[in-house]
Every structure is written in C-alpha cells, then in structure tokens.
Amino acid sequence: MSAKKEFQRLPKTIVPSNYNVTLTPNLQDFTFAGNETISIEVKESTPVVILNSADIEIQSVQFSGGGKELEAKVELDAEAETATFTFPEALPQGQATLSVQFTGCLNDKMKGFYRSKYTSPDGETKHAAVTQFESTDARRAMPCWDEPACKASFDVTLIVPKDRVALSNMPVISESETKEGLLAVTFDRTPIMSTYLLAFIVGEYDYVEDRDSDGVLIRVYTPVGKPEQGQFALEVAKKTLPFYKEYFGIAYPLPKMDLIAIADFAAGAMENWGLVTYRETALLVDPKNSASSAKQRVALVVGHELAHQWFGNLVTMEWWTHLWLNEGFASFIEYLCVDFCFPEFDIWTQFVKQDLAEALELDALRNSHPIEVPVGHPAEVDEIFDAISYCKGASVIRMLHSWIGDEAFRKGLHQYLNKFAYKNAFTEDLWEALVESSGKPVGEVMSTWTSQMGYPVLQVDERKEGDKRVLTITQSKFCADGKPADGEFHWMVPIDIISSADPTKSIYSTVLKEKTTTVTLEGVKPSDWVKLNPGTVGVYRVRYTSEMLDSMIPSVKDLSLPARDRLGLQNDLFALARAGLCSTVDVLKVAEAYRSETDYTVWCDLTANLSAIAVVLQYTDCFDLFRAFKVNLFSDVGKRLGWEKLDNESPLDSMLRTLVLAQLGSSGHPETVSEATSRFDQHLAATKTLDADLRSAVYSVVMKRGDEPYFDKMTDLYRTSELSEEKVRILRVLGQTPNSEKLKSALQFSISEEVRSQDAVFCIAGATSSAQGRQLSWEFLQSNWTKLSSMYEGGFLLARLVKICTENFADRNKISEIKEFFEKNPAPAANRVIQQSCENIELNAALLERDGDAVKAYLSELTK
C-alpha cells in the first residue's frame, strides 16, 4: 500500500475572482448537471491549473484569455480531492476565464450538494436538494478553489421545477422558463466570500417574513403547512441583526437574511451568508408543543449563526488552524445577544454550565489539544470541531472581554472587522486590534491560552493578620488524574478576588504572571471569607484550604454567594475529587449545602456532576443508596415547584421543574413515578395534554419503569408526531428502559428507516445511561460498525457516536477491548475521542478504587 501523499495547499499561480455557476438538480434520479465560468487571474504563466473537486465528473474544460482558446485534459485525484487541468501550452498571464461542464450526485451523506427527505402534507415522500459546504465540501457541488483564503464573488443560477422554491445567498434578480419547461432562477451577485459559505436550496417550503429596524428583509422558511413554527426565530432574528450592527459598528451588508429548516442536517446550523441553514430542532418552535429549553436553544443558535455574518463571513480565518476564532467568538457573542433579547434566561449563568464547565472537563484530559491546532489536510478539521474550539474558545474570549472591558473590546472588534472586511485574517490580527483599543498586552496574555492545551488550577493559602488577608496563589496545570503534567506549562492568568463583605464587587485585580505570587488584601475582617474568580469568568480551577472552603459554605446555604460563584465552587470540587485531590465523600457533604438552591443552572451543573459519580456507582452495590441520597437532596426543591406551572412563571423555573422531576423519578421516588405515569396515560388518552416542559421528564420516568407496554406506546407516539423536537425527545428516552430485549429493540430502531441518521445518536446515547445499556450499546456499535461508519462517512457525528458508546465504563479491561476494536476498524476522525474515552475509563476505575468503599460507608450511614 502506498504511503499517503503529504498535504499541500493549492498553488497561488492562478486565483479566482468570480464564479458564474448554473446548476440543474434532478430530484428523481438524485443527480445534478452544472456548468461554470470562472473569472481568473493567471499570476504566473503555467500550463497546469489545480483546484478542488470531489465526487464530480468533469466533461470539458476551456480556457479563454490573452487571445488564446485552449482545451484541457482533466486528471482527478480522489485522495487529494483535486482536479488538474493540463493545457497544451502555458496560459498567458492576466485576466481570463475557465469554462467547466460537469455532473454530480445528490448524495445522502449530508455534505456537499445533497438530498434531504421529507414528507409532504398529503403523506408523500419527497426530496429537497440542499447544501452543506463547511468545511471542505463545496468541491462536491462544483470544481472550485475550496480554501477559505480563496475568496471570490458568485453568480448563481438554479434550474428547477416550477413548483419548487429555489434559494441562494442573494435575492432573485430574474426568472425565465427553459425549453424543457423548467424555471431558471438567477440570483444577484454575492459579495467576495469563501466557498464554504455558498449555499443553494431547492424544495417545498412555507415562510414567515418581516423587516428589521434597518429595513433588511428576513424570512424564516419552514416545512409546508407549518409557517407559525418560524415565528419565534423570526422575532429573534429581527432583534439580533440590529443588535450586532450596533455592537460591531458595521451594518449587515446583504439585502436579505433567510433562515431555513432542513429535514436532514448533520450539524446544528450553518452560517451561509444570507441563507443560514438549520436542523429543524434548532429553528422551529411549536407554540403548543415546544419546551422552554427548546426556545432558548433556538435563540442561542440563531444568535450564533447571525454573529458569523460578521465574524467569519465578512472577515474569515485564513486557514482552518484559526477555526477556533470563528467558532469560539460566535459561541461567546451569541450569549451577549440572547442576554440582550431575553434577559429572563439569565443566559450568562448558563454559559458557565454549557460552555465553560464542558471545556474544563475535556481540557483536563491528557488527550486534549490546544485551542489553536495546526491543520494540514482539511480532513483533520472535523477532529477540532469540538468543545475546545467552541466552548474553551468562547470561555477564553469571555475572560478576555472581562479583563479589558466591554468598551475596549467593542472598539477593537470594530477596528478588526473594518480593516479585514471581505478579506482573511489570523488570530494575531485580532489581538493586535485589541492591544490598540485596550492598551493591554492582549497578545502576550492570550497566546498562553491558545497555544498550549489545558489550564491551571490555582492553589490558594491564606494568613490572617488583623484586617489584612495575605494570600499565596500558586499555579500548576490541572490534570484530570491529579498527577503532575507532562512538560512545562505556564499561563498569564487574569485574577479578581471578592469577599463576603460584598460578593458582587471585586476588591483586588491582577494578572498572575509567575508560578507563585503573594497578595495582601486590606480591610478584610477576620470573620470574612475571600474567594477568587467572581462570576466564574476565569478559565481555571481554584483549590482552597479546608478552612477557606468551610467559611464559604454558609453563603452557599443562604444564597448570599452569587449563583455563578455557587456553581463554580461545586464544579471545581467535583473535578478535584475525580482527580483524587480531595475526597468524594467531602464533596457529597458540600453538595448537601445546596438543598435550598433556587437557581436552575446551579442545579443543572450539580446534577451533571452527581450523574458522573452515578455512572461509576452503577458498577457497585451501593447505587441504590446513592439514588436515595439524590431523592433526599432534590425533595425540597421538588416540593417547592410541584407539577403545575404558575402564572407568569420564569422559563428557568419551568426548566428547573423538568430537571428536578426527572432526577426524583429516575432515583425511584414513588410519588414522582406514580404521578408521571398517571400524566403520561392521560396524555396518551388525550384527556389531558402533557405540558411541553414536562414531557422529557415524564417520558424518561415512564421508560425507566421498564414496563413493556410503555416501550410500544412510546414508539407509537414517535410515529405519530410531526414535530422534530418531540421525535428527538422520545428518541432520547427509548433506550432508558431496563428491559434488555426492549433496549436492544431501541438500538435497532435507531438505525431503521424511521429514524433520520442525524438523530440515531440521540437514541443510542439514551441507552448508555445505564450499565446494562452501555454494554449493549458498545456491542451494538461493534456489530453495526460497517453500516454506521458508512452512514456518517467519518464525520463528527461518527466521532460523537464513538464517544458516547465508550467513555463511561469503569473497568480497565474495556480500554484494551476498545483499542483492539479500533485498531482493526480505523476511524481517523474519532482517533482523539477514542484516546479520551480510554482516559475517562481509567479515571472512573481509579475513582472507584480510591473512594468506592468510603462513599458506600457514608451513604450507608445516611440511611440509618
């Protein structure tokens, strides 16, 4: 077998400036025909043109320029995804055109130009032709220079059936009938942009529309017959575009903004300029059947994708190495936007749980990676579409924003976006603009966070000297196993400190540049506590002495410590316990201080941390004792919230009710199980519709009972539902049954024709919530590997599937079993995930060995 060729970027000898492309998709035989005229500049005379092309047959290539008309021989390289056009003589320097005729396939892999299956209102199965080009799949729709720095403008014409909607990035400028009776729809020229942002769609859709305060036409396209489900996203987009215009100081540069729900869609959404594509669950809200959490997700995803219209589309990373800047930035700014549009979501507290906590968990592993990863072949890009690029990237930008202040941050962004509009930029270009606007050493500080993996844990010791408090702060790399790091690591750490005198106000700020520093705080009473990282803004953990921690517990109980600090405190403790740096029993004792907690996000994070311990205890004989511990912990908040939604209730209380009832029910609380079953029966009988906010909890509790009829009732409910959100809700719980035969049925159902391939992962993930289900899911993955790897073609969904089926075992024998399987069945896009899963299994096994007996003794004592 020949060695893989070293990856090389495309030559710069010829560059495109415009593509005039016409595509004719055939929705019956799933093919398309295309022709394009590419305006080029020949910078160096050469007989060879190399550009990207994949899964395309090229019929002819003609060059016209400098008085020459030449025809090329075409050579395709499937591995490199390139086409080489060789002409009989060197092309003259200067302006010219390439005319290319080609054909391709509307594939079913959710990438490139592909087909998406849907059911029409009259029950007929039909297909739309849609696109997903990021990161490197524009080359599957047309030969092109498919690199982010090869920007050009696009003139698109789609030739489609007259009864179909045709969309692209820009508005329609003309329509004409062809001699075949089709409609030729021509769109206005796009701005100069990267190929991965191009989009075209042909299908059947309804829409709702409005204009924002600047007159930009906004449409949300929905499945036929469901335009009302686009109304919420429309309202979000109407507020969001003017917010970003104001924040960035630059108007949205296109005349229209379309948002469209695609039935088959691998990612959550894609920021194509002027035509943003979404999974149905990320865009559609059913006024009667959508949960509060679903509305919040739609708001965040719309905010994220519209932020990209400036940050990513107007200014684009030069190469995929800088992907984190695109995604990390949009993942940060979406929260700014949602906080502006929906202050009732208290979204910045949720950021700490959804982004920062996830980043800290992954980045503590030895198999993590730096935020900024050198990328060669674009096939490597899928591996870095992960929590480091998105969540850690966003968290580091949030820390930077806090450190330099909003005014300097906005000013720097404005300078950066203006300077590089319609161009490409490197990470360093943004730092330069922020140095100029803030006067702070942004590049020097930030490079310590982007160029090395991991983050520090700050060990804090204190000495009381009257009304002075002397702190010694020492940084070291935090490793999930608690052992010293391999190699030298050092960060420049922005630090703030608060005290119990006023937990909302920083009393000291600095940047920790050394390994150890001593800080003297004035005017701190001996009875006051002090705490680092107010608001849990810093991307680090803090390890306090027992005395310092104990002094803060009363402020957790009486809620005088702000919610983000309460969240961060327990999150750090659980991580320290998993690393063996403190006792799991001590952390469970601290968890009891949260019995009176009222904040949804704090409960959400605490629940996730308890669930991580539950995963390990599932392999012991004290799991039932742990379930009893959880019933005791959640019972007070459960009684306070009850089952019925109050008038004018906060969406966060609705979400908290769902969370608490799910925890009580899954822990076997008899009253909760009984009430959930009763409400489910009434819902099925149509005597009382189950509130959308309660459904995920009720469905989960009912499935965990294990009664055989309920599995069949749940699958029937799946089949009759037309709302993607409801279908996903059901898929998530199908595999939670303790009935092993039904569990196997759920796994088989996940890859049946009834489940979209993008959604199979939800069903399998649900099955891994129990020890039995985890083992069956792992066996299922192995026995169906050929089908699953073909279904996802090595993309990020395959990596996600591998992760959920492997990471939560607690037996070291599984490590060799997993490694052996993937040595025989390589999955390059999942290589890092496989290493991380093996590391997590080792951590689980170590926790069980270290603390298992002590936890059992503690839980046993509680039940006496």
JSON list of C-alpha atoms in Angstrom, two decimals, residues 442-592:
[
{"chain": "A", "resi": 442, "resn": "VAL", "atom": "CA", "xyz": [-3.53, 41.07, 24.86]},
{"chain": "A", "resi": 443, "resn": "GLY", "atom": "CA", "xyz": [-1.38, 39.00, 22.51]},
{"chain": "A", "resi": 444, "resn": "GLU", "atom": "CA", "xyz": [1.15, 38.15, 25.20]},
{"chain": "A", "resi": 445, "resn": "VAL", "atom": "CA", "xyz": [-1.55, 37.02, 27.64]},
{"chain": "A", "resi": 446, "resn": "MET", "atom": "CA", "xyz": [-3.83, 35.28, 25.16]},
{"chain": "A", "resi": 447, "resn": "SER", "atom": "CA", "xyz": [-1.12, 33.24, 23.45]},
{"chain": "A", "resi": 448, "resn": "THR", "atom": "CA", "xyz": [-0.63, 31.39, 26.74]},
{"chain": "A", "resi": 449, "resn": "TRP", "atom": "CA", "xyz": [-4.29, 30.29, 26.49]},
{"chain": "A", "resi": 450, "resn": "THR", "atom": "CA", "xyz": [-4.46, 29.45, 22.78]},
{"chain": "A", "resi": 451, "resn": "SER", "atom": "CA", "xyz": [-1.09, 27.85, 22.03]},
{"chain": "A", "resi": 452, "resn": "GLN", "atom": "CA", "xyz": [-0.93, 25.29, 24.84]},
{"chain": "A", "resi": 453, "resn": "MET", "atom": "CA", "xyz": [-3.54, 22.79, 25.88]},
{"chain": "A", "resi": 454, "resn": "GLY", "atom": "CA", "xyz": [-5.05, 22.67, 29.35]},
{"chain": "A", "resi": 455, "resn": "TYR", "atom": "CA", "xyz": [-5.48, 25.32, 32.02]},
{"chain": "A", "resi": 456, "resn": "PRO", "atom": "CA", "xyz": [-4.22, 25.99, 35.55]},
{"chain": "A", "resi": 457, "resn": "VAL", "atom": "CA", "xyz": [-5.51, 25.12, 38.97]},
{"chain": "A", "resi": 458, "resn": "LEU", "atom": "CA", "xyz": [-4.71, 27.87, 41.48]},
{"chain": "A", "resi": 459, "resn": "GLN", "atom": "CA", "xyz": [-3.78, 26.61, 44.95]},
{"chain": "A", "resi": 460, "resn": "VAL", "atom": "CA", "xyz": [-4.76, 29.31, 47.47]},
{"chain": "A", "resi": 461, "resn": "ASP", "atom": "CA", "xyz": [-3.45, 29.53, 51.04]},
{"chain": "A", "resi": 462, "resn": "GLU", "atom": "CA", "xyz": [-4.33, 32.35, 53.43]},
{"chain": "A", "resi": 463, "resn": "ARG", "atom": "CA", "xyz": [-2.89, 34.02, 56.52]},
{"chain": "A", "resi": 464, "resn": "LYS", "atom": "CA", "xyz": [-4.94, 36.41, 58.67]},
{"chain": "A", "resi": 465, "resn": "GLU", "atom": "CA", "xyz": [-3.19, 39.50, 60.03]},
{"chain": "A", "resi": 466, "resn": "GLY", "atom": "CA", "xyz": [-5.85, 41.60, 61.75]},
{"chain": "A", "resi": 467, "resn": "ASP", "atom": "CA", "xyz": [-7.82, 43.34, 58.98]},
{"chain": "A", "resi": 468, "resn": "LYS", "atom": "CA", "xyz": [-5.34, 42.15, 56.39]},
{"chain": "A", "resi": 469, "resn": "ARG", "atom": "CA", "xyz": [-5.56, 38.89, 54.49]},
{"chain": "A", "resi": 470, "resn": "VAL", "atom": "CA", "xyz": [-2.39, 37.54, 52.92]},
{"chain": "A", "resi": 471, "resn": "LEU", "atom": "CA", "xyz": [-2.97, 35.05, 50.11]},
{"chain": "A", "resi": 472, "resn": "THR", "atom": "CA", "xyz": [-0.37, 32.84, 48.48]},
{"chain": "A", "resi": 473, "resn": "ILE", "atom": "CA", "xyz": [-1.51, 31.80, 45.00]},
{"chain": "A", "resi": 474, "resn": "THR", "atom": "CA", "xyz": [0.33, 29.08, 43.07]},
{"chain": "A", "resi": 475, "resn": "GLN", "atom": "CA", "xyz": [-0.50, 27.94, 39.56]},
{"chain": "A", "resi": 476, "resn": "SER", "atom": "CA", "xyz": [0.06, 24.48, 38.08]},
{"chain": "A", "resi": 477, "resn": "LYS", "atom": "CA", "xyz": [-1.53, 22.62, 35.18]},
{"chain": "A", "resi": 478, "resn": "PHE", "atom": "CA", "xyz": [-4.72, 20.86, 36.25]},
{"chain": "A", "resi": 479, "resn": "CYS", "atom": "CA", "xyz": [-4.77, 17.25, 35.10]},
{"chain": "A", "resi": 480, "resn": "ALA", "atom": "CA", "xyz": [-7.90, 15.12, 35.40]},
{"chain": "A", "resi": 481, "resn": "ASP", "atom": "CA", "xyz": [-5.91, 12.31, 37.06]},
{"chain": "A", "resi": 482, "resn": "GLY", "atom": "CA", "xyz": [-4.39, 14.65, 39.66]},
{"chain": "A", "resi": 483, "resn": "LYS", "atom": "CA", "xyz": [-0.84, 13.79, 38.62]},
{"chain": "A", "resi": 484, "resn": "PRO", "atom": "CA", "xyz": [1.84, 16.28, 37.57]},
{"chain": "A", "resi": 485, "resn": "ALA", "atom": "CA", "xyz": [1.71, 17.47, 33.98]},
{"chain": "A", "resi": 486, "resn": "ASP", "atom": "CA", "xyz": [3.99, 16.13, 31.29]},
{"chain": "A", "resi": 487, "resn": "GLY", "atom": "CA", "xyz": [6.25, 19.06, 30.48]},
{"chain": "A", "resi": 488, "resn": "GLU", "atom": "CA", "xyz": [6.26, 22.72, 31.46]},
{"chain": "A", "resi": 489, "resn": "PHE", "atom": "CA", "xyz": [3.06, 24.78, 31.41]},
{"chain": "A", "resi": 490, "resn": "HIS", "atom": "CA", "xyz": [2.61, 28.40, 32.39]},
{"chain": "A", "resi": 491, "resn": "TRP", "atom": "CA", "xyz": [-0.27, 30.84, 31.97]},
{"chain": "A", "resi": 492, "resn": "MET", "atom": "CA", "xyz": [-0.77, 34.56, 32.39]},
{"chain": "A", "resi": 493, "resn": "VAL", "atom": "CA", "xyz": [-3.94, 34.49, 34.48]},
{"chain": "A", "resi": 494, "resn": "PRO", "atom": "CA", "xyz": [-6.30, 37.47, 34.96]},
{"chain": "A", "resi": 495, "resn": "ILE", "atom": "CA", "xyz": [-7.46, 37.23, 38.58]},
{"chain": "A", "resi": 496, "resn": "ASP", "atom": "CA", "xyz": [-10.17, 39.01, 40.56]},
{"chain": "A", "resi": 497, "resn": "ILE", "atom": "CA", "xyz": [-10.98, 38.48, 44.24]},
{"chain": "A", "resi": 498, "resn": "ILE", "atom": "CA", "xyz": [-14.19, 39.13, 46.22]},
{"chain": "A", "resi": 499, "resn": "SER", "atom": "CA", "xyz": [-15.04, 38.92, 49.90]},
{"chain": "A", "resi": 500, "resn": "SER", "atom": "CA", "xyz": [-18.19, 38.23, 51.92]},
{"chain": "A", "resi": 501, "resn": "ALA", "atom": "CA", "xyz": [-18.46, 41.96, 52.70]},
{"chain": "A", "resi": 502, "resn": "ASP", "atom": "CA", "xyz": [-19.80, 42.44, 49.14]},
{"chain": "A", "resi": 503, "resn": "PRO", "atom": "CA", "xyz": [-19.67, 39.32, 46.93]},
{"chain": "A", "resi": 504, "resn": "THR", "atom": "CA", "xyz": [-20.71, 41.36, 43.86]},
{"chain": "A", "resi": 505, "resn": "LYS", "atom": "CA", "xyz": [-17.67, 43.68, 43.91]},
{"chain": "A", "resi": 506, "resn": "SER", "atom": "CA", "xyz": [-14.05, 42.83, 43.15]},
{"chain": "A", "resi": 507, "resn": "ILE", "atom": "CA", "xyz": [-11.65, 44.03, 45.86]},
{"chain": "A", "resi": 508, "resn": "TYR", "atom": "CA", "xyz": [-8.46, 43.12, 44.00]},
{"chain": "A", "resi": 509, "resn": "SER", "atom": "CA", "xyz": [-7.43, 42.55, 40.37]},
{"chain": "A", "resi": 510, "resn": "THR", "atom": "CA", "xyz": [-4.14, 41.37, 38.91]},
{"chain": "A", "resi": 511, "resn": "VAL", "atom": "CA", "xyz": [-2.61, 39.22, 36.20]},
{"chain": "A", "resi": 512, "resn": "LEU", "atom": "CA", "xyz": [-0.71, 36.28, 37.66]},
{"chain": "A", "resi": 513, "resn": "LYS", "atom": "CA", "xyz": [2.47, 36.08, 35.60]},
{"chain": "A", "resi": 514, "resn": "GLU", "atom": "CA", "xyz": [4.66, 33.98, 37.89]},
{"chain": "A", "resi": 515, "resn": "LYS", "atom": "CA", "xyz": [4.23, 30.45, 39.18]},
{"chain": "A", "resi": 516, "resn": "THR", "atom": "CA", "xyz": [3.56, 31.81, 42.68]},
{"chain": "A", "resi": 517, "resn": "THR", "atom": "CA", "xyz": [2.58, 35.22, 43.99]},
{"chain": "A", "resi": 518, "resn": "THR", "atom": "CA", "xyz": [1.61, 36.72, 47.33]},
{"chain": "A", "resi": 519, "resn": "VAL", "atom": "CA", "xyz": [-1.33, 39.11, 47.55]},
{"chain": "A", "resi": 520, "resn": "THR", "atom": "CA", "xyz": [-2.17, 41.30, 50.55]},
{"chain": "A", "resi": 521, "resn": "LEU", "atom": "CA", "xyz": [-5.82, 42.36, 50.85]},
{"chain": "A", "resi": 522, "resn": "GLU", "atom": "CA", "xyz": [-6.58, 45.37, 53.03]},
{"chain": "A", "resi": 523, "resn": "GLY", "atom": "CA", "xyz": [-9.75, 45.84, 55.10]},
{"chain": "A", "resi": 524, "resn": "VAL", "atom": "CA", "xyz": [-10.84, 42.19, 55.26]},
{"chain": "A", "resi": 525, "resn": "LYS", "atom": "CA", "xyz": [-12.30, 41.27, 58.65]},
{"chain": "A", "resi": 526, "resn": "PRO", "atom": "CA", "xyz": [-11.03, 38.04, 60.23]},
{"chain": "A", "resi": 527, "resn": "SER", "atom": "CA", "xyz": [-14.58, 36.64, 60.00]},
{"chain": "A", "resi": 528, "resn": "ASP", "atom": "CA", "xyz": [-14.91, 37.38, 56.25]},
{"chain": "A", "resi": 529, "resn": "TRP", "atom": "CA", "xyz": [-14.25, 34.81, 53.57]},
{"chain": "A", "resi": 530, "resn": "VAL", "atom": "CA", "xyz": [-12.41, 35.65, 50.35]},
{"chain": "A", "resi": 531, "resn": "LYS", "atom": "CA", "xyz": [-12.91, 33.97, 47.01]},
{"chain": "A", "resi": 532, "resn": "LEU", "atom": "CA", "xyz": [-11.13, 34.01, 43.65]},
{"chain": "A", "resi": 533, "resn": "ASN", "atom": "CA", "xyz": [-12.78, 34.10, 40.23]},
{"chain": "A", "resi": 534, "resn": "PRO", "atom": "CA", "xyz": [-16.01, 36.00, 40.90]},
{"chain": "A", "resi": 535, "resn": "GLY", "atom": "CA", "xyz": [-18.68, 35.16, 38.35]},
{"chain": "A", "resi": 536, "resn": "THR", "atom": "CA", "xyz": [-16.59, 32.12, 37.35]},
{"chain": "A", "resi": 537, "resn": "VAL", "atom": "CA", "xyz": [-15.17, 34.11, 34.45]},
{"chain": "A", "resi": 538, "resn": "GLY", "atom": "CA", "xyz": [-11.58, 32.80, 34.61]},
{"chain": "A", "resi": 539, "resn": "VAL", "atom": "CA", "xyz": [-10.67, 29.64, 32.70]},
{"chain": "A", "resi": 540, "resn": "TYR", "atom": "CA", "xyz": [-9.10, 27.91, 35.69]},
{"chain": "A", "resi": 541, "resn": "ARG", "atom": "CA", "xyz": [-9.98, 25.95, 38.80]},
{"chain": "A", "resi": 542, "resn": "VAL", "atom": "CA", "xyz": [-9.32, 27.00, 42.39]},
{"chain": "A", "resi": 543, "resn": "ARG", "atom": "CA", "xyz": [-8.22, 24.73, 45.21]},
{"chain": "A", "resi": 544, "resn": "TYR", "atom": "CA", "xyz": [-8.83, 26.27, 48.63]},
{"chain": "A", "resi": 545, "resn": "THR", "atom": "CA", "xyz": [-7.70, 25.10, 52.03]},
{"chain": "A", "resi": 546, "resn": "SER", "atom": "CA", "xyz": [-10.38, 23.22, 54.03]},
{"chain": "A", "resi": 547, "resn": "GLU", "atom": "CA", "xyz": [-10.77, 26.24, 56.32]},
{"chain": "A", "resi": 548, "resn": "MET", "atom": "CA", "xyz": [-11.31, 28.67, 53.43]},
{"chain": "A", "resi": 549, "resn": "LEU", "atom": "CA", "xyz": [-13.86, 26.34, 51.85]},
{"chain": "A", "resi": 550, "resn": "ASP", "atom": "CA", "xyz": [-15.73, 25.76, 55.11]},
{"chain": "A", "resi": 551, "resn": "SER", "atom": "CA", "xyz": [-16.04, 29.51, 55.64]},
{"chain": "A", "resi": 552, "resn": "MET", "atom": "CA", "xyz": [-17.92, 29.84, 52.32]},
{"chain": "A", "resi": 553, "resn": "ILE", "atom": "CA", "xyz": [-20.48, 27.06, 52.91]},
{"chain": "A", "resi": 554, "resn": "PRO", "atom": "CA", "xyz": [-22.93, 29.22, 54.94]},
{"chain": "A", "resi": 555, "resn": "SER", "atom": "CA", "xyz": [-23.04, 31.66, 52.00]},
{"chain": "A", "resi": 556, "resn": "VAL", "atom": "CA", "xyz": [-23.92, 28.75, 49.70]},
{"chain": "A", "resi": 557, "resn": "LYS", "atom": "CA", "xyz": [-26.75, 27.73, 52.02]},
{"chain": "A", "resi": 558, "resn": "ASP", "atom": "CA", "xyz": [-28.24, 31.21, 52.41]},
{"chain": "A", "resi": 559, "resn": "LEU", "atom": "CA", "xyz": [-27.64, 32.05, 48.71]},
{"chain": "A", "resi": 560, "resn": "SER", "atom": "CA", "xyz": [-25.68, 35.22, 49.54]},
{"chain": "A", "resi": 561, "resn": "LEU", "atom": "CA", "xyz": [-22.86, 33.91, 47.34]},
{"chain": "A", "resi": 562, "resn": "PRO", "atom": "CA", "xyz": [-23.98, 34.76, 43.75]},
{"chain": "A", "resi": 563, "resn": "ALA", "atom": "CA", "xyz": [-25.28, 31.90, 41.57]},
{"chain": "A", "resi": 564, "resn": "ARG", "atom": "CA", "xyz": [-22.30, 31.77, 39.18]},
{"chain": "A", "resi": 565, "resn": "ASP", "atom": "CA", "xyz": [-19.97, 31.51, 42.16]},
{"chain": "A", "resi": 566, "resn": "ARG", "atom": "CA", "xyz": [-22.07, 28.79, 43.79]},
{"chain": "A", "resi": 567, "resn": "LEU", "atom": "CA", "xyz": [-21.96, 26.91, 40.50]},
{"chain": "A", "resi": 568, "resn": "GLY", "atom": "CA", "xyz": [-18.21, 27.30, 40.05]},
{"chain": "A", "resi": 569, "resn": "LEU", "atom": "CA", "xyz": [-17.43, 26.30, 43.63]},
{"chain": "A", "resi": 570, "resn": "GLN", "atom": "CA", "xyz": [-19.07, 22.87, 43.42]},
{"chain": "A", "resi": 571, "resn": "ASN", "atom": "CA", "xyz": [-17.89, 22.31, 39.85]},
{"chain": "A", "resi": 572, "resn": "ASP", "atom": "CA", "xyz": [-14.27, 22.76, 40.93]},
{"chain": "A", "resi": 573, "resn": "LEU", "atom": "CA", "xyz": [-14.78, 20.45, 43.92]},
{"chain": "A", "resi": 574, "resn": "PHE", "atom": "CA", "xyz": [-16.21, 17.60, 41.87]},
{"chain": "A", "resi": 575, "resn": "ALA", "atom": "CA", "xyz": [-13.28, 17.90, 39.43]},
{"chain": "A", "resi": 576, "resn": "LEU", "atom": "CA", "xyz": [-10.78, 17.91, 42.30]},
{"chain": "A", "resi": 577, "resn": "ALA", "atom": "CA", "xyz": [-12.44, 14.81, 43.76]},
{"chain": "A", "resi": 578, "resn": "ARG", "atom": "CA", "xyz": [-12.30, 12.98, 40.43]},
{"chain": "A", "resi": 579, "resn": "ALA", "atom": "CA", "xyz": [-8.62, 13.84, 40.27]},
{"chain": "A", "resi": 580, "resn": "GLY", "atom": "CA", "xyz": [-8.09, 12.43, 43.77]},
{"chain": "A", "resi": 581, "resn": "LEU", "atom": "CA", "xyz": [-7.13, 15.85, 45.16]},
{"chain": "A", "resi": 582, "resn": "CYS", "atom": "CA", "xyz": [-9.98, 15.76, 47.67]},
{"chain": "A", "resi": 583, "resn": "SER", "atom": "CA", "xyz": [-12.38, 13.12, 48.94]},
{"chain": "A", "resi": 584, "resn": "THR", "atom": "CA", "xyz": [-15.58, 12.28, 47.06]},
{"chain": "A", "resi": 585, "resn": "VAL", "atom": "CA", "xyz": [-17.31, 11.95, 50.44]},
{"chain": "A", "resi": 586, "resn": "ASP", "atom": "CA", "xyz": [-16.34, 15.52, 51.34]},
{"chain": "A", "resi": 587, "resn": "VAL", "atom": "CA", "xyz": [-17.76, 16.74, 48.04]},
{"chain": "A", "resi": 588, "resn": "LEU", "atom": "CA", "xyz": [-21.05, 14.89, 48.64]},
{"chain": "A", "resi": 589, "resn": "LYS", "atom": "CA", "xyz": [-21.23, 16.62, 52.04]},
{"chain": "A", "resi": 590, "resn": "VAL", "atom": "CA", "xyz": [-20.77, 20.00, 50.31]},
{"chain": "A", "resi": 591, "resn": "ALA", "atom": "CA", "xyz": [-23.49, 19.02, 47.80]},
{"chain": "A", "resi": 592, "resn": "GLU", "atom": "CA", "xyz": [-25.92, 18.79, 50.71]}
]
